Short mmCIF file of C-alpha atoms and ligand atoms in Angstrom, two decimals:
data_model
loop_
_atom_site.label_atom_id
_atom_site.label_comp_id
_atom_site.label_asym_id
_atom_site.label_seq_id
_atom_site.Cartn_x
_atom_site.Cartn_y
_atom_site.Cartn_z
CA MET A 1 -43.45 -123.00 -17.49
CA ALA A 2 -46.89 -121.98 -16.39
CA GLN A 3 -48.04 -123.95 -13.37
CA THR A 4 -51.60 -124.12 -14.58
CA GLN A 5 -51.21 -126.70 -17.30
CA GLU A 6 -51.37 -130.43 -16.74
CA LYS A 7 -48.00 -132.07 -16.43
CA ILE A 8 -46.18 -135.26 -15.55
CA LEU A 9 -43.01 -135.10 -13.46
CA ILE A 10 -40.24 -137.58 -14.21
CA LEU A 11 -38.12 -138.36 -11.16
CA ASP A 12 -34.70 -139.12 -12.57
CA PHE A 13 -32.51 -141.92 -11.25
CA GLY A 14 -29.91 -141.31 -13.95
CA SER A 15 -31.03 -143.59 -16.77
CA GLN A 16 -29.59 -142.92 -20.20
CA TYR A 17 -33.23 -143.08 -21.36
CA THR A 18 -34.74 -140.46 -19.03
CA GLN A 19 -34.91 -137.81 -21.76
CA LEU A 20 -36.72 -140.32 -23.94
CA ILE A 21 -39.41 -140.76 -21.27
CA ALA A 22 -39.95 -136.99 -21.25
CA ARG A 23 -40.20 -136.94 -25.04
CA ARG A 24 -42.63 -139.84 -25.24
CA VAL A 25 -44.91 -138.18 -22.68
CA ARG A 26 -44.89 -134.98 -24.72
CA GLU A 27 -45.62 -136.97 -27.86
CA CYS A 28 -48.85 -137.89 -26.06
CA ARG A 29 -49.40 -134.12 -25.92
CA VAL A 30 -48.83 -133.97 -22.18
CA TYR A 31 -46.21 -131.58 -20.85
CA SER A 32 -43.42 -133.29 -18.86
CA GLU A 33 -40.44 -132.16 -16.84
CA ILE A 34 -37.43 -134.07 -15.56
CA VAL A 35 -36.51 -133.44 -11.93
CA ASP A 36 -34.06 -134.98 -9.50
CA SER A 37 -35.31 -138.22 -7.92
CA ALA A 38 -34.73 -136.71 -4.48
CA MET A 39 -37.03 -133.71 -5.00
CA SER A 40 -38.98 -133.11 -1.79
CA VAL A 41 -42.65 -133.93 -1.73
CA ALA A 42 -43.41 -130.31 -0.78
CA ASP A 43 -41.72 -129.14 -4.00
CA ILE A 44 -43.50 -131.81 -6.01
CA ARG A 45 -46.86 -130.77 -4.58
CA ARG A 46 -46.20 -127.18 -5.60
CA GLU A 47 -45.81 -128.34 -9.22
CA ALA A 48 -49.24 -130.00 -9.04
CA PRO A 49 -48.41 -132.87 -11.40
CA SER A 50 -51.10 -135.21 -12.70
CA GLY A 51 -48.79 -138.19 -12.22
CA LEU A 52 -45.20 -139.25 -11.54
CA ILE A 53 -42.84 -141.48 -13.48
CA LEU A 54 -39.80 -142.91 -11.70
CA SER A 55 -37.05 -143.48 -14.25
CA GLY A 56 -34.54 -146.28 -14.59
CA GLY A 57 -30.97 -145.86 -13.42
CA PRO A 58 -27.62 -147.64 -13.15
CA ALA A 59 -27.70 -148.16 -9.36
CA SER A 60 -28.78 -151.23 -7.40
CA VAL A 61 -31.29 -150.77 -4.58
CA HIS A 62 -28.86 -152.74 -2.42
CA GLY A 63 -25.87 -150.56 -3.27
CA ASP A 64 -24.34 -148.01 -0.91
CA GLY A 65 -26.17 -144.71 -1.13
CA ALA A 66 -28.76 -146.13 -3.55
CA PRO A 67 -30.89 -143.18 -4.66
CA GLY A 68 -34.52 -143.00 -3.61
CA CYS A 69 -37.49 -140.66 -3.61
CA ASP A 70 -39.24 -138.83 -0.79
CA PRO A 71 -41.66 -141.56 0.47
CA GLY A 72 -44.25 -138.79 0.79
CA ILE A 73 -44.90 -139.21 -2.95
CA PHE A 74 -47.12 -142.18 -2.10
CA GLU A 75 -49.40 -139.91 -0.06
CA LEU A 76 -49.99 -137.49 -2.92
CA GLY A 77 -52.88 -139.51 -4.29
CA ILE A 78 -51.69 -139.30 -7.89
CA PRO A 79 -50.78 -142.27 -10.13
CA ILE A 80 -47.14 -143.40 -10.11
CA LEU A 81 -45.30 -145.48 -12.70
CA GLY A 82 -41.87 -146.94 -11.94
CA ILE A 83 -39.67 -148.01 -14.85
CA CYS A 84 -36.81 -150.51 -14.28
CA TYR A 85 -34.89 -149.09 -11.27
CA GLY A 86 -38.04 -147.10 -10.48
CA LEU A 87 -39.97 -150.38 -10.17
CA GLN A 88 -37.19 -151.97 -8.13
CA TRP A 89 -37.04 -149.06 -5.72
CA ILE A 90 -40.83 -149.11 -5.24
CA THR A 91 -40.75 -152.89 -4.67
CA ASP A 92 -37.94 -152.61 -2.14
CA HIS A 93 -39.66 -149.71 -0.40
CA PHE A 94 -42.91 -151.65 0.09
CA GLY A 95 -41.23 -154.85 1.28
CA GLY A 96 -40.88 -156.92 -1.89
CA ARG A 97 -37.61 -158.56 -2.93
CA VAL A 98 -35.10 -157.39 -5.55
CA GLN A 99 -32.08 -159.48 -6.51
CA PRO A 100 -29.30 -159.50 -9.11
CA SER A 101 -30.56 -161.17 -12.31
CA GLY A 102 -27.50 -163.40 -12.56
CA SER A 103 -26.24 -161.92 -15.76
CA ARG A 104 -27.17 -158.47 -16.93
CA GLU A 105 -30.19 -158.70 -19.26
CA TYR A 106 -29.86 -156.41 -22.21
CA GLY A 107 -31.94 -156.57 -25.38
CA GLN A 108 -35.19 -157.85 -26.78
CA ALA A 109 -37.68 -159.90 -24.81
CA VAL A 110 -41.26 -161.05 -25.34
CA LEU A 111 -43.82 -159.56 -22.96
CA ARG A 112 -46.88 -161.66 -22.10
CA LEU A 113 -49.97 -160.09 -20.58
CA VAL A 114 -51.13 -161.65 -17.33
CA ASP A 115 -53.90 -159.11 -16.74
CA PRO A 116 -55.01 -157.77 -20.15
CA GLU A 117 -57.76 -155.76 -18.42
CA ASN A 118 -55.26 -153.60 -16.59
CA PRO A 119 -55.54 -150.01 -17.88
CA LEU A 120 -51.76 -149.72 -18.31
CA LEU A 121 -51.85 -152.54 -20.84
CA ALA A 122 -55.03 -151.58 -22.70
CA ARG A 123 -54.92 -152.31 -26.42
CA LEU A 124 -51.68 -154.30 -26.19
CA PRO A 125 -51.61 -157.71 -27.89
CA GLU A 126 -51.20 -160.85 -25.76
CA GLU A 127 -47.54 -160.97 -26.73
CA SER A 128 -45.27 -158.18 -27.88
CA ARG A 129 -41.62 -157.21 -28.22
CA VAL A 130 -40.08 -155.15 -25.39
CA TRP A 131 -36.62 -153.85 -24.53
CA MET A 132 -34.90 -154.91 -21.32
CA SER A 133 -31.76 -153.44 -19.78
CA HIS A 134 -31.19 -154.35 -16.17
CA ALA A 135 -28.85 -156.08 -13.73
CA ASP A 136 -31.35 -156.52 -10.87
CA GLU A 137 -34.92 -157.75 -10.98
CA VAL A 138 -37.94 -158.18 -8.76
CA VAL A 139 -38.17 -161.77 -7.44
CA GLU A 140 -41.07 -161.19 -5.09
CA ALA A 141 -43.67 -158.47 -5.55
CA ALA A 142 -44.40 -156.24 -2.57
CA PRO A 143 -47.62 -156.89 -0.58
CA GLY A 144 -50.58 -155.35 -2.38
CA PHE A 145 -49.01 -155.65 -5.84
CA ASP A 146 -50.41 -157.94 -8.56
CA VAL A 147 -48.45 -159.25 -11.52
CA ILE A 148 -49.91 -157.85 -14.73
CA ALA A 149 -47.26 -158.94 -17.26
CA SER A 150 -44.28 -161.27 -17.48
CA SER A 151 -41.59 -162.41 -19.88
CA ASP A 152 -39.64 -165.68 -20.24
CA ARG A 153 -36.86 -164.54 -17.97
CA VAL A 154 -38.68 -161.97 -15.84
CA PRO A 155 -41.82 -163.14 -14.02
CA PHE A 156 -42.46 -159.64 -12.62
CA ALA A 157 -42.17 -157.65 -15.84
CA GLY A 158 -45.22 -155.57 -14.92
CA VAL A 159 -46.92 -155.04 -11.54
CA CYS A 160 -49.75 -152.93 -10.18
CA ASP A 161 -51.14 -151.94 -6.80
CA PRO A 162 -54.64 -150.84 -7.83
CA LYS A 163 -55.51 -149.43 -4.39
CA ARG A 164 -52.57 -147.08 -4.15
CA ARG A 165 -52.57 -146.55 -7.93
CA ILE A 166 -48.94 -147.55 -8.41
CA TRP A 167 -47.62 -149.33 -11.51
CA GLY A 168 -44.18 -150.70 -12.31
CA VAL A 169 -42.55 -152.19 -15.41
CA GLN A 170 -39.18 -153.88 -15.74
CA PHE A 171 -38.92 -153.19 -19.49
CA HIS A 172 -38.39 -149.77 -21.08
CA PRO A 173 -41.57 -148.46 -22.74
CA GLU A 174 -39.73 -145.26 -23.76
CA VAL A 175 -37.35 -146.85 -26.27
CA VAL A 176 -38.44 -147.54 -29.84
CA HIS A 177 -37.47 -151.22 -29.57
CA THR A 178 -40.49 -151.70 -27.30
CA LYS A 179 -43.13 -152.09 -29.96
CA TYR A 180 -46.11 -150.83 -27.96
CA GLY A 181 -44.13 -148.61 -25.60
CA LYS A 182 -45.82 -145.44 -26.66
CA ARG A 183 -49.18 -147.03 -26.04
CA VAL A 184 -48.09 -147.87 -22.47
CA ILE A 185 -47.01 -144.26 -21.91
CA ARG A 186 -50.26 -143.04 -23.42
CA ASN A 187 -52.31 -145.40 -21.26
CA PHE A 188 -50.53 -144.08 -18.19
CA THR A 189 -50.66 -140.36 -18.97
CA ARG A 190 -54.00 -140.03 -20.73
CA THR A 191 -56.13 -142.84 -19.26
CA ILE A 192 -54.69 -143.45 -15.79
CA CYS A 193 -53.59 -139.88 -14.96
CA GLY A 194 -56.53 -138.42 -16.89
CA CYS A 195 -54.51 -135.83 -18.81
CA LYS A 196 -56.45 -134.23 -21.64
CA GLY A 197 -53.48 -133.83 -24.02
CA ARG A 198 -53.43 -130.12 -24.64
CA TRP A 199 -49.67 -129.67 -25.03
CA SER A 200 -48.78 -128.47 -28.53
CA ALA A 201 -46.57 -125.98 -30.31
CA ARG A 202 -49.53 -123.65 -30.72
CA ALA A 203 -50.40 -123.78 -27.03
CA TYR A 204 -46.75 -123.16 -26.21
CA VAL A 205 -46.64 -119.97 -28.27
CA GLU A 206 -49.42 -118.50 -26.14
CA VAL A 207 -47.87 -119.51 -22.81
CA ALA A 208 -44.33 -118.45 -23.78
CA THR A 209 -45.48 -115.09 -25.16
CA GLU A 210 -47.13 -114.24 -21.86
CA GLU A 211 -44.11 -115.36 -19.88
CA ILE A 212 -41.70 -113.29 -21.95
CA ARG A 213 -43.87 -110.20 -21.54
CA ALA A 214 -44.13 -110.76 -17.80
CA GLN A 215 -40.37 -111.23 -17.48
CA VAL A 216 -39.09 -108.26 -19.47
CA GLY A 217 -41.88 -105.71 -19.10
CA GLU A 218 -40.76 -102.60 -20.94
CA GLY A 219 -37.09 -103.70 -20.94
CA LYS A 220 -34.88 -104.08 -23.97
CA VAL A 221 -33.54 -107.48 -25.01
CA ILE A 222 -30.50 -108.43 -27.12
CA LEU A 223 -30.10 -111.78 -28.82
CA GLY A 224 -27.16 -113.31 -30.69
CA LEU A 225 -28.56 -114.69 -33.92
CA SER A 226 -26.58 -117.43 -35.67
CA GLY A 227 -29.08 -118.53 -38.27
CA GLY A 228 -29.40 -121.93 -36.60
CA VAL A 229 -32.88 -123.15 -35.81
CA ASP A 230 -32.65 -122.54 -32.04
CA SER A 231 -31.57 -118.90 -32.04
CA THR A 232 -33.88 -118.05 -34.94
CA VAL A 233 -36.96 -119.61 -33.33
CA ALA A 234 -36.09 -117.85 -30.05
CA ALA A 235 -35.80 -114.52 -31.89
CA VAL A 236 -39.12 -114.89 -33.69
CA LEU A 237 -40.93 -115.97 -30.53
CA ILE A 238 -39.53 -113.06 -28.51
CA HIS A 239 -40.24 -110.66 -31.35
CA ARG A 240 -43.83 -111.83 -31.38
CA ALA A 241 -44.07 -111.12 -27.65
CA ILE A 242 -42.31 -107.77 -27.39
CA GLY A 243 -41.76 -106.52 -30.95
CA GLU A 244 -39.17 -103.78 -31.31
CA GLN A 245 -37.92 -104.15 -27.74
CA LEU A 246 -35.80 -106.98 -29.19
CA THR A 247 -32.62 -106.35 -31.17
CA SER A 248 -30.85 -109.33 -32.70
CA VAL A 249 -27.15 -109.20 -33.43
CA PHE A 250 -25.89 -111.25 -36.36
CA VAL A 251 -22.14 -111.52 -36.87
CA ASP A 252 -20.41 -112.66 -40.06
CA ASN A 253 -17.17 -114.05 -38.66
CA GLY A 254 -15.75 -114.87 -42.10
CA VAL A 255 -16.06 -118.64 -41.68
CA LEU A 256 -19.73 -118.99 -42.63
CA ARG A 257 -20.92 -120.95 -45.65
CA HIS A 258 -21.04 -119.67 -49.19
CA GLU A 259 -23.19 -116.50 -49.31
CA GLU A 260 -24.70 -117.46 -45.97
CA ALA A 261 -24.67 -114.00 -44.41
CA LYS A 262 -26.46 -112.44 -47.37
CA ARG A 263 -29.12 -115.15 -47.54
CA LEU A 264 -29.76 -115.24 -43.82
CA LEU A 265 -30.04 -111.46 -43.54
CA GLU A 266 -32.68 -111.49 -46.19
CA VAL A 267 -34.66 -114.16 -44.33
CA PHE A 268 -34.32 -112.35 -40.99
CA ARG A 269 -35.28 -108.94 -42.27
CA LYS A 270 -37.69 -109.56 -45.13
CA HIS A 271 -39.44 -112.79 -44.15
CA LEU A 272 -39.27 -112.67 -40.38
CA ASP A 273 -39.41 -108.92 -39.92
CA LEU A 274 -36.69 -109.00 -37.25
CA ASN A 275 -34.75 -105.95 -36.17
CA VAL A 276 -31.20 -107.17 -36.94
CA LYS A 277 -27.93 -105.42 -36.30
CA PHE A 278 -25.46 -106.93 -38.76
CA VAL A 279 -21.73 -106.87 -38.05
CA ASP A 280 -19.30 -107.87 -40.78
CA ALA A 281 -16.26 -109.02 -38.82
CA GLY A 282 -14.95 -111.48 -41.41
CA GLU A 283 -11.76 -109.75 -42.37
CA GLU A 284 -10.92 -108.93 -38.77
CA LEU A 285 -11.23 -112.59 -37.74
CA LEU A 286 -9.33 -114.01 -40.70
CA ASP A 287 -6.47 -111.60 -39.90
CA GLN A 288 -6.39 -112.88 -36.34
CA LEU A 289 -6.35 -116.50 -37.52
CA ALA A 290 -3.33 -116.03 -39.78
CA GLY A 291 -0.51 -118.43 -38.91
CA ILE A 292 -2.51 -120.42 -36.31
CA GLU A 293 -2.60 -124.17 -36.87
CA GLU A 294 -3.49 -125.62 -33.50
CA PRO A 295 -7.24 -126.45 -33.31
CA GLU A 296 -7.86 -125.34 -29.71
CA LYS A 297 -6.08 -122.07 -30.35
CA LYS A 298 -8.25 -121.43 -33.41
CA ARG A 299 -11.35 -122.05 -31.32
CA LYS A 300 -10.13 -119.68 -28.60
CA VAL A 301 -9.41 -116.88 -31.06
CA ILE A 302 -12.82 -117.27 -32.69
CA GLY A 303 -14.70 -117.46 -29.38
CA HIS A 304 -12.88 -114.48 -27.96
CA GLN A 305 -13.43 -112.39 -31.05
CA PHE A 306 -17.14 -113.21 -31.10
CA VAL A 307 -17.58 -112.02 -27.52
CA GLU A 308 -15.69 -108.82 -28.31
CA VAL A 309 -17.73 -108.09 -31.42
CA PHE A 310 -20.95 -108.85 -29.58
CA ARG A 311 -19.94 -106.62 -26.67
CA ARG A 312 -19.29 -103.73 -29.05
CA ALA A 313 -22.59 -104.21 -30.85
CA ALA A 314 -24.52 -104.51 -27.59
CA SER A 315 -22.95 -101.35 -26.16
CA GLU A 316 -24.48 -99.43 -29.03
CA ILE A 317 -27.96 -100.45 -27.95
CA ALA A 318 -28.95 -98.21 -25.07
CA ASP A 319 -30.43 -99.71 -21.88
CA ALA A 320 -30.45 -103.33 -22.94
CA ARG A 321 -31.06 -105.24 -19.72
CA PHE A 322 -31.78 -108.73 -20.96
CA LEU A 323 -29.78 -111.23 -22.98
CA ALA A 324 -31.82 -113.80 -24.90
CA GLN A 325 -30.54 -117.24 -25.91
CA GLY A 326 -31.88 -120.26 -27.74
CA THR A 327 -30.89 -122.70 -24.98
CA THR A 328 -32.83 -125.97 -25.30
CA TYR A 329 -33.88 -128.63 -22.78
CA PRO A 330 -31.01 -131.08 -23.35
CA ASP A 331 -28.53 -128.23 -22.61
CA VAL A 332 -30.42 -127.47 -19.39
CA ILE A 333 -30.54 -131.10 -18.30
CA GLU A 334 -26.85 -131.62 -18.98
CA SER A 335 -25.70 -128.56 -17.10
CA SER A 336 -28.19 -128.75 -14.21
CA GLY A 337 -26.87 -131.79 -12.43
CA ILE A 338 -30.15 -133.67 -12.90
CA GLY A 339 -29.00 -137.14 -13.74
CA LYS A 340 -26.08 -136.89 -11.35
CA HIS A 341 -26.64 -140.56 -10.67
CA ALA A 342 -25.76 -141.30 -14.30
CA ASP A 343 -22.73 -143.48 -14.88
CA ASN A 344 -21.42 -141.64 -17.87
CA ILE A 345 -21.71 -137.93 -17.26
CA LYS A 346 -21.38 -136.24 -20.62
CA SER A 347 -19.29 -133.25 -21.43
CA HIS A 348 -20.40 -131.29 -24.39
CA HIS A 349 -19.07 -128.24 -26.11
CA ASN A 350 -22.26 -127.66 -28.03
CA VAL A 351 -23.67 -125.63 -25.18
CA GLY A 352 -23.01 -122.19 -26.53
CA GLY A 353 -23.81 -119.03 -24.70
CA LEU A 354 -22.22 -115.74 -23.93
CA PRO A 355 -20.26 -115.19 -20.73
CA ALA A 356 -21.77 -113.67 -17.63
CA GLU A 357 -19.33 -110.74 -17.59
CA LEU A 358 -21.26 -109.14 -20.44
CA GLY A 359 -23.23 -107.64 -17.59
CA PHE A 360 -26.87 -108.31 -18.44
CA GLU A 361 -29.45 -108.33 -15.71
CA ALA A 362 -31.07 -111.61 -16.68
CA LEU A 363 -31.35 -114.24 -19.38
CA VAL A 364 -34.42 -114.79 -21.51
CA GLU A 365 -34.49 -118.42 -22.63
CA PRO A 366 -37.91 -119.25 -24.04
CA LEU A 367 -36.89 -122.64 -25.49
CA LYS A 368 -35.26 -124.00 -22.42
CA MET A 369 -37.96 -126.59 -21.77
CA LEU A 370 -38.11 -127.82 -25.38
CA PHE A 371 -36.48 -130.68 -27.25
CA LYS A 372 -35.06 -130.11 -30.72
CA ASP A 373 -38.02 -131.61 -32.54
CA GLU A 374 -40.34 -129.40 -30.49
CA VAL A 375 -38.25 -126.35 -31.42
CA ARG A 376 -38.71 -127.32 -35.06
CA ALA A 377 -42.46 -127.74 -34.61
CA LEU A 378 -42.57 -124.35 -32.93
CA GLY A 379 -40.58 -122.84 -35.80
CA LYS A 380 -43.12 -124.21 -38.25
CA GLU A 381 -45.97 -122.86 -36.13
CA LEU A 382 -44.31 -119.44 -36.14
CA GLY A 383 -44.04 -119.50 -39.93
CA LEU A 384 -40.28 -119.95 -40.30
CA PRO A 385 -39.20 -121.11 -43.75
CA ASP A 386 -38.20 -124.78 -44.17
CA GLU A 387 -34.67 -123.63 -44.94
CA ILE A 388 -34.31 -122.57 -41.30
CA VAL A 389 -36.54 -125.16 -39.63
CA TRP A 390 -34.67 -128.08 -41.19
CA ARG A 391 -31.16 -126.68 -41.06
CA GLN A 392 -28.50 -129.10 -39.94
CA PRO A 393 -26.40 -128.04 -36.93
CA PHE A 394 -23.46 -125.81 -37.80
CA PRO A 395 -20.65 -125.23 -35.30
CA GLY A 396 -20.06 -121.77 -33.85
CA PRO A 397 -16.44 -121.70 -35.11
CA GLY A 398 -17.86 -122.49 -38.55
CA LEU A 399 -15.70 -123.70 -41.40
CA ALA A 400 -12.58 -123.05 -39.30
CA VAL A 401 -13.11 -126.44 -37.61
CA ARG A 402 -13.38 -128.05 -41.05
CA ILE A 403 -10.09 -126.70 -42.41
CA LEU A 404 -7.12 -128.58 -41.02
CA GLY A 405 -4.10 -126.44 -40.26
CA GLU A 406 -4.06 -122.72 -40.94
CA VAL A 407 -7.31 -121.00 -41.94
CA THR A 408 -6.61 -118.69 -44.88
CA PRO A 409 -9.10 -116.71 -47.01
CA GLU A 410 -8.25 -118.94 -50.00
CA ARG A 411 -8.90 -122.13 -48.06
CA VAL A 412 -12.19 -120.76 -46.74
CA ALA A 413 -13.26 -119.92 -50.31
CA THR A 414 -12.28 -123.41 -51.53
CA LEU A 415 -14.18 -125.15 -48.73
CA GLN A 416 -17.23 -122.92 -49.24
CA GLN A 417 -17.42 -124.12 -52.83
CA ALA A 418 -17.08 -127.79 -51.89
CA ASP A 419 -19.63 -127.37 -49.09
CA ARG A 420 -22.05 -125.73 -51.51
CA VAL A 421 -21.88 -128.78 -53.79
CA VAL A 422 -22.48 -131.19 -50.90
CA ILE A 423 -25.51 -129.27 -49.65
CA GLN A 424 -26.98 -128.90 -53.14
CA GLU A 425 -26.66 -132.61 -53.89
CA MET A 426 -27.93 -133.70 -50.48
CA LYS A 427 -30.98 -131.51 -50.87
CA ALA A 428 -31.64 -132.51 -54.48
CA SER A 429 -31.54 -136.21 -53.57
CA GLY A 430 -33.75 -135.81 -50.49
CA TRP A 431 -30.98 -136.96 -48.15
CA TYR A 432 -30.37 -133.60 -46.47
CA ARG A 433 -33.23 -133.95 -43.98
CA LYS A 434 -32.59 -137.63 -43.35
CA VAL A 435 -29.15 -137.14 -41.82
CA TRP A 436 -27.84 -135.20 -38.82
CA GLN A 437 -25.03 -133.46 -40.70
CA SER A 438 -23.49 -133.58 -44.15
CA PHE A 439 -20.47 -131.50 -45.03
CA ALA A 440 -17.01 -131.36 -46.56
CA VAL A 441 -13.68 -131.01 -44.77
CA LEU A 442 -10.60 -129.51 -46.42
CA LEU A 443 -7.35 -131.42 -45.94
CA PRO A 444 -4.28 -129.37 -46.80
CA VAL A 445 -2.59 -132.53 -48.08
CA GLN A 446 -1.52 -132.30 -51.70
CA THR A 447 -1.53 -135.34 -53.94
CA VAL A 448 -0.90 -135.87 -57.62
CA GLY A 449 -3.80 -136.01 -60.05
CA VAL A 450 -4.43 -135.68 -63.76
CA MET A 451 -6.77 -133.25 -65.38
CA GLY A 452 -7.08 -133.05 -69.16
CA ASP A 453 -3.52 -133.49 -70.36
CA GLY A 454 -1.85 -132.04 -67.31
CA ARG A 455 -0.72 -133.16 -63.89
CA THR A 456 -2.25 -131.50 -60.85
CA TYR A 457 -0.95 -131.27 -57.32
CA GLU A 458 -3.89 -130.22 -55.18
CA ASN A 459 -5.71 -130.68 -51.86
CA ALA A 460 -8.05 -133.45 -50.75
CA ALA A 461 -11.61 -133.05 -49.46
CA VAL A 462 -13.35 -135.43 -47.06
CA LEU A 463 -17.09 -136.01 -47.12
CA ARG A 464 -18.50 -136.37 -43.61
CA ILE A 465 -22.12 -137.51 -43.49
CA VAL A 466 -23.44 -138.82 -40.20
CA GLN A 467 -26.60 -139.88 -38.45
CA SER A 468 -27.12 -138.93 -34.83
CA SER A 469 -29.87 -137.95 -32.43
CA ASP A 470 -27.94 -135.44 -30.35
CA GLY A 471 -24.37 -135.19 -31.65
CA MET A 472 -23.02 -137.14 -28.66
CA THR A 473 -22.64 -140.33 -30.66
CA ALA A 474 -22.93 -140.73 -34.41
CA ASP A 475 -22.88 -143.32 -37.20
CA TRP A 476 -21.51 -142.77 -40.66
CA VAL A 477 -24.24 -142.97 -43.29
CA PRO A 478 -23.96 -145.51 -46.14
CA LEU A 479 -25.07 -143.06 -48.84
CA PRO A 480 -25.89 -144.54 -52.27
CA HIS A 481 -22.69 -144.92 -54.32
CA LYS A 482 -24.21 -143.01 -57.21
CA LEU A 483 -24.80 -139.97 -55.03
CA LEU A 484 -21.30 -140.16 -53.55
CA GLY A 485 -19.89 -140.40 -57.08
CA ARG A 486 -21.87 -137.40 -58.24
CA ILE A 487 -20.69 -135.27 -55.33
CA ALA A 488 -17.06 -136.27 -55.92
CA THR A 489 -17.25 -135.56 -59.65
CA ARG A 490 -18.81 -132.18 -59.12
CA ILE A 491 -16.32 -131.14 -56.45
CA THR A 492 -13.29 -132.12 -58.52
CA ASN A 493 -14.75 -130.49 -61.65
CA GLU A 494 -16.08 -127.32 -60.09
CA VAL A 495 -13.84 -126.51 -57.15
CA LYS A 496 -10.42 -125.17 -57.93
CA GLY A 497 -7.82 -126.53 -55.53
CA ILE A 498 -9.34 -129.99 -54.89
CA ASN A 499 -8.39 -133.01 -56.99
CA ARG A 500 -9.39 -135.86 -54.67
CA VAL A 501 -12.47 -136.66 -52.59
CA VAL A 502 -12.61 -139.36 -49.89
CA TYR A 503 -15.44 -140.63 -47.69
CA ASP A 504 -15.13 -140.84 -43.91
CA ILE A 505 -16.46 -144.22 -42.71
CA THR A 506 -15.80 -143.88 -38.99
CA SER A 507 -18.44 -143.49 -36.33
CA LYS A 508 -18.34 -141.47 -33.11
CA PRO A 509 -16.83 -142.84 -30.95
CA PRO A 510 -13.98 -143.44 -31.71
CA SER A 511 -13.91 -140.42 -34.06
CA THR A 512 -15.67 -137.10 -33.63
CA ILE A 513 -18.10 -135.58 -36.11
CA GLU A 514 -15.95 -132.58 -36.96
CA TRP A 515 -12.34 -133.11 -38.00
CA GLU A 516 -10.61 -129.98 -36.58
P1 XMP B 1 -17.90 -133.35 -32.43
O1 XMP B 1 -16.98 -132.90 -33.50
O2 XMP B 1 -17.37 -133.06 -31.07
O3 XMP B 1 -19.22 -132.49 -32.58
O4 XMP B 1 -18.29 -134.79 -32.58
C1 XMP B 1 -20.48 -132.80 -32.01
C2 XMP B 1 -21.51 -131.84 -32.52
O5 XMP B 1 -21.22 -130.53 -32.05
C3 XMP B 1 -21.04 -129.62 -33.13
N1 XMP B 1 -19.97 -128.70 -32.73
C4 XMP B 1 -20.18 -127.46 -32.25
N2 XMP B 1 -21.32 -126.74 -32.10
N3 XMP B 1 -20.08 -124.92 -31.28
C5 XMP B 1 -21.25 -125.47 -31.63
O6 XMP B 1 -22.28 -124.79 -31.51
C6 XMP B 1 -18.89 -125.58 -31.40
O7 XMP B 1 -17.85 -125.06 -31.08
C7 XMP B 1 -18.96 -126.91 -31.93
N4 XMP B 1 -18.01 -127.84 -32.21
C8 XMP B 1 -18.68 -128.94 -32.69
C9 XMP B 1 -20.70 -130.49 -34.32
O8 XMP B 1 -21.03 -129.85 -35.55
C10 XMP B 1 -21.52 -131.71 -34.04
O9 XMP B 1 -22.88 -131.53 -34.43
#
């Protein structure tokens, strides 16, 4: 990102909520970046932040190898806010006392203002609901720090050293359960740090366009277009910056949704004016999948074939030096090692990407500092149709991970029809945008049914409709029974080969979202 704009750096101690802090700051229209808590003060100074936020984290300041920051941050002369572990580390550093809370405090608490005049607490009511999640707590504030808020169990729920301009809170203002949390973040970023709030999708288009031009110059760029919101927004943004220097490659691998390739091509070419190289590799892939039942093997075949097809298509574009991808900020954070203090390091297969051996000189990743909702806002700003902006995630291996056992052309056609019904009904009822994913799975398990006067012996379909914020965990959605009934009736009436529909009522964990 451009160094010129105002920004807040978030020094990460590994809290599961660190990404939320970054999002809340950006919701105040201030750009934020997450960096490792141990970043040197020289590096921090180079970023010229308007303020620092020290995140929470699972460690104890008394533990072996407890993480800390470069103490030089206190000489920078910019405001600092410590949250949970961040507060405890600051307190310990300046000679206050931190001790185990007895039992771990997790959940709601009532915050009471001790100093309502403090700018961090401006426009908060005397009492309000906050979210606590900590094992240690401050039992004696460090010299120079005043108490500005407390709760029943935590006397030092908020502290401030007005001279050094340091604040600390034991509760988590970044989570939605803290009623006035966003106001606290706004007070810190806008009032205390003095940020003007100029971060927006529109501003980002300008900055990103310049950066893309500076990076690629006259070079040619290739991008793998899937039709998902990330790759499409990346393509449109890059196209806006460098026009015909960008070629997008769109592959129909034969396991897309009903008429998806046709519809998407029309959007790409007619509405978005993209230069798209279309490769129809459907038959080729379905041939390779014949006889394969094992899920991991299916995935390998599909992944391998995609790389091959992409390599062929790319080799036909002379002098392409750059590969563009729609990588987003959560992918970057997860793979960068920031948050290495986190207790539960996540592994995630949703981080797509083409292998390095494709031989490109460099990657162009214009969304890599954006969260999903910011990518959507950018898509809207760039004039993408709602159909793309609000698309639910769709796995790279497509319907193949939603057909159990062997993937055959007949089974793909059957599932496409069932999937079409689910999407139509979810959209018509207004539920499509309210959930993370909604789809059908084909079970090659035949059961007896009756239709008209005859017996049937057909397959079952599962409806999988889940809510999630990032796909890492998910809850099944209690859809209205009427809607579930309508979907089931339509599938059994309209889709040949399915005579039974069941609803999946498991969450993730212990299940996964896809069935495979
Ligand atoms: P699971 O089934 O592991 O899925 O709970 C979590 C999320 O990831 C999506 N998914 C994929 N996305 N390539 C992708 O781009 C894949 O191979 C892939 N497999 C699963 C899934 O749809 C869900 O949103």
